[in-house]
XYZ file of N, CA and C in Angstrom:
201
model
N 4.602 0.990 -3.831
C 4.418 2.312 -3.256
C 5.687 3.110 -3.475
N 5.498 4.378 -3.616
C 6.619 5.276 -3.849
C 6.460 6.495 -2.972
N 7.496 7.326 -2.951
C 7.426 8.573 -2.208
C 6.456 9.532 -2.858
N 5.947 10.514 -2.117
C 4.930 11.433 -2.631
C 5.404 12.287 -3.795
N 6.698 12.455 -3.984
C 7.195 13.275 -5.088
C 6.936 12.620 -6.444
N 6.599 11.331 -6.468
C 6.394 10.602 -7.715
C 4.945 10.587 -8.176
N 4.100 11.418 -7.619
C 2.690 11.445 -7.997
C 1.933 10.320 -7.322
N 0.680 10.197 -7.621
C -0.125 9.136 -7.034
C -0.975 9.638 -5.889
N -1.572 8.717 -5.191
C -2.482 8.994 -4.086
C -1.664 9.035 -2.800
N -1.522 10.220 -2.219
C -0.668 10.377 -1.039
C -1.342 9.830 0.205
N -0.536 9.184 1.066
C -1.058 8.630 2.301
C 0.039 8.413 3.325
N -0.365 7.923 4.489
C 0.539 7.620 5.601
C 0.414 6.130 5.913
N 1.544 5.440 6.060
C 1.537 4.024 6.410
C 1.180 3.888 7.890
N 0.018 3.287 8.167
C -0.420 3.073 9.536
C 0.134 1.775 10.105
N 0.290 0.786 9.234
C 0.733 -0.536 9.672
C 1.543 -1.172 8.550
N 2.650 -1.811 8.907
C 3.493 -2.516 7.942
C 3.848 -3.878 8.534
N 3.562 -4.947 7.775
C 3.795 -6.300 8.263
C 4.531 -7.099 7.191
N 5.650 -7.720 7.577
C 6.409 -8.603 6.689
C 5.880 -10.022 6.865
N 5.493 -10.664 5.758
C 4.927 -12.006 5.840
C 5.708 -13.016 4.996
N 7.003 -12.828 4.859
C 7.855 -13.787 4.157
C 7.893 -13.579 2.655
N 6.781 -13.795 1.963
C 6.748 -13.655 0.510
C 6.284 -12.280 0.057
N 5.769 -11.482 1.000
C 5.263 -10.150 0.654
C 5.154 -9.293 1.916
N 4.855 -8.029 1.691
C 4.589 -7.086 2.781
C 3.137 -6.655 2.683
N 2.494 -6.465 3.823
C 1.132 -5.945 3.849
C 1.135 -4.615 4.578
N 0.477 -3.643 3.987
C 0.419 -2.297 4.552
C -1.033 -1.867 4.713
N -1.289 -1.066 5.735
C -2.533 -0.319 5.852
C -2.130 1.140 5.687
N -2.730 1.801 4.696
C -2.374 3.181 4.371
C -3.597 4.066 4.500
N -3.484 5.146 5.271
C -4.551 6.137 5.412
C -4.357 7.179 4.330
N -5.421 7.425 3.545
C -5.346 8.431 2.477
C -6.700 9.128 2.371
N -6.851 9.982 1.392
C -8.099 10.742 1.245
C -9.296 9.844 0.946
N -9.075 8.607 0.532
C -10.163 7.668 0.274
C -10.521 6.836 1.504
N -9.751 6.987 2.573
C -9.916 6.175 3.781
C -8.714 5.261 3.931
N -8.887 4.151 4.620
C -7.794 3.195 4.802
C -7.769 2.215 3.633
N -6.583 2.052 3.049
C -6.394 1.092 1.967
C -5.500 -0.032 2.455
N -5.795 -1.257 2.043
C -4.972 -2.425 2.327
C -4.124 -2.681 1.094
N -2.804 -2.744 1.265
C -1.874 -2.873 0.139
C -1.003 -4.096 0.349
N -0.875 -4.926 -0.690
C 0.067 -6.043 -0.691
C 1.184 -5.683 -1.652
N 2.430 -5.778 -1.188
C 3.599 -5.405 -1.985
C 4.585 -6.559 -1.987
N 4.987 -6.996 -3.183
C 5.936 -8.097 -3.317
C 7.378 -7.606 -3.425
N 7.597 -6.301 -3.367
C 8.951 -5.731 -3.422
C 9.566 -5.802 -2.022
N 10.252 -6.896 -1.737
C 10.840 -7.103 -0.417
C 12.142 -6.330 -0.237
N 12.687 -5.799 -1.326
C 13.954 -5.061 -1.257
C 13.786 -3.630 -0.763
N 12.557 -3.106 -0.773
C 12.323 -1.713 -0.394
C 11.154 -1.585 0.582
N 11.265 -2.165 1.782
C 10.155 -2.048 2.730
C 9.929 -0.596 3.152
N 8.677 -0.262 3.421
C 8.299 1.088 3.825
C 7.952 1.050 5.311
N 8.576 1.889 6.124
C 8.314 1.838 7.566
C 6.971 2.458 7.952
N 6.433 2.003 9.066
C 5.224 2.590 9.630
C 5.469 4.077 9.878
N 4.492 4.912 9.541
C 4.606 6.354 9.726
C 5.118 7.089 8.509
N 5.598 6.359 7.500
C 6.141 6.999 6.293
C 5.021 7.599 5.447
N 5.316 8.716 4.804
C 4.415 9.304 3.817
C 4.731 8.654 2.481
N 3.701 8.161 1.801
C 3.886 7.440 0.541
C 2.901 7.952 -0.502
N 3.106 7.532 -1.731
C 2.146 7.765 -2.801
C 1.834 6.417 -3.428
N 0.561 6.109 -3.544
C 0.129 4.852 -4.137
C -0.226 5.109 -5.591
N 0.389 4.316 -6.450
C 0.063 4.378 -7.877
C -0.433 3.007 -8.298
N -1.441 2.970 -9.135
C -2.046 1.721 -9.569
C -1.447 1.291 -10.900
N -1.151 -0.007 -11.018
C -0.613 -0.545 -12.261
C -1.746 -0.785 -13.254
N -1.386 -1.107 -14.490
C -2.381 -1.367 -15.525
C -3.155 -2.654 -15.286
N -2.557 -3.571 -14.517
C -3.244 -4.832 -14.227
C -2.826 -5.320 -12.847
N -3.598 -6.239 -12.308
C -3.281 -6.810 -11.009
C -3.888 -6.063 -9.837
N -4.725 -5.073 -10.093
C -5.383 -4.320 -9.023
C -6.711 -5.001 -8.713
N -6.974 -5.231 -7.428
C -8.232 -5.833 -7.004
C -8.951 -4.880 -6.057
N -10.180 -4.597 -6.360
C -11.011 -3.788 -5.474
C -11.932 -4.708 -4.704
N -11.980 -4.537 -3.393
C -12.819 -5.378 -2.536
C -13.765 -4.472 -1.772
N -15.028 -4.748 -1.874
C -16.039 -3.954 -1.197
C -15.943 -4.155 0.311
N -16.062 -3.080 1.053
C -16.072 -3.129 2.516
C -17.339 -3.823 2.962
N -17.203 -4.825 3.794
C -18.379 -5.576 4.243
C -19.107 -4.904 5.404
N -18.547 -3.784 5.904
C -19.154 -3.110 7.067
C -20.100 -2.118 6.709
């Protein structure tokens, strides 16, 4: 995740959790709530931060909402 000035899908971090090997975020954006796993432990993003989500060429997984 990056700041909104870098392009991408802008959102707000609703939840940020450190789990040792990675960080898990819940981000509210125009698509709804997205669940994000980030392995960049050197740059954690605090809850409430405005971010921009950009998708890489590979490693993206889409999971259908079961609700």
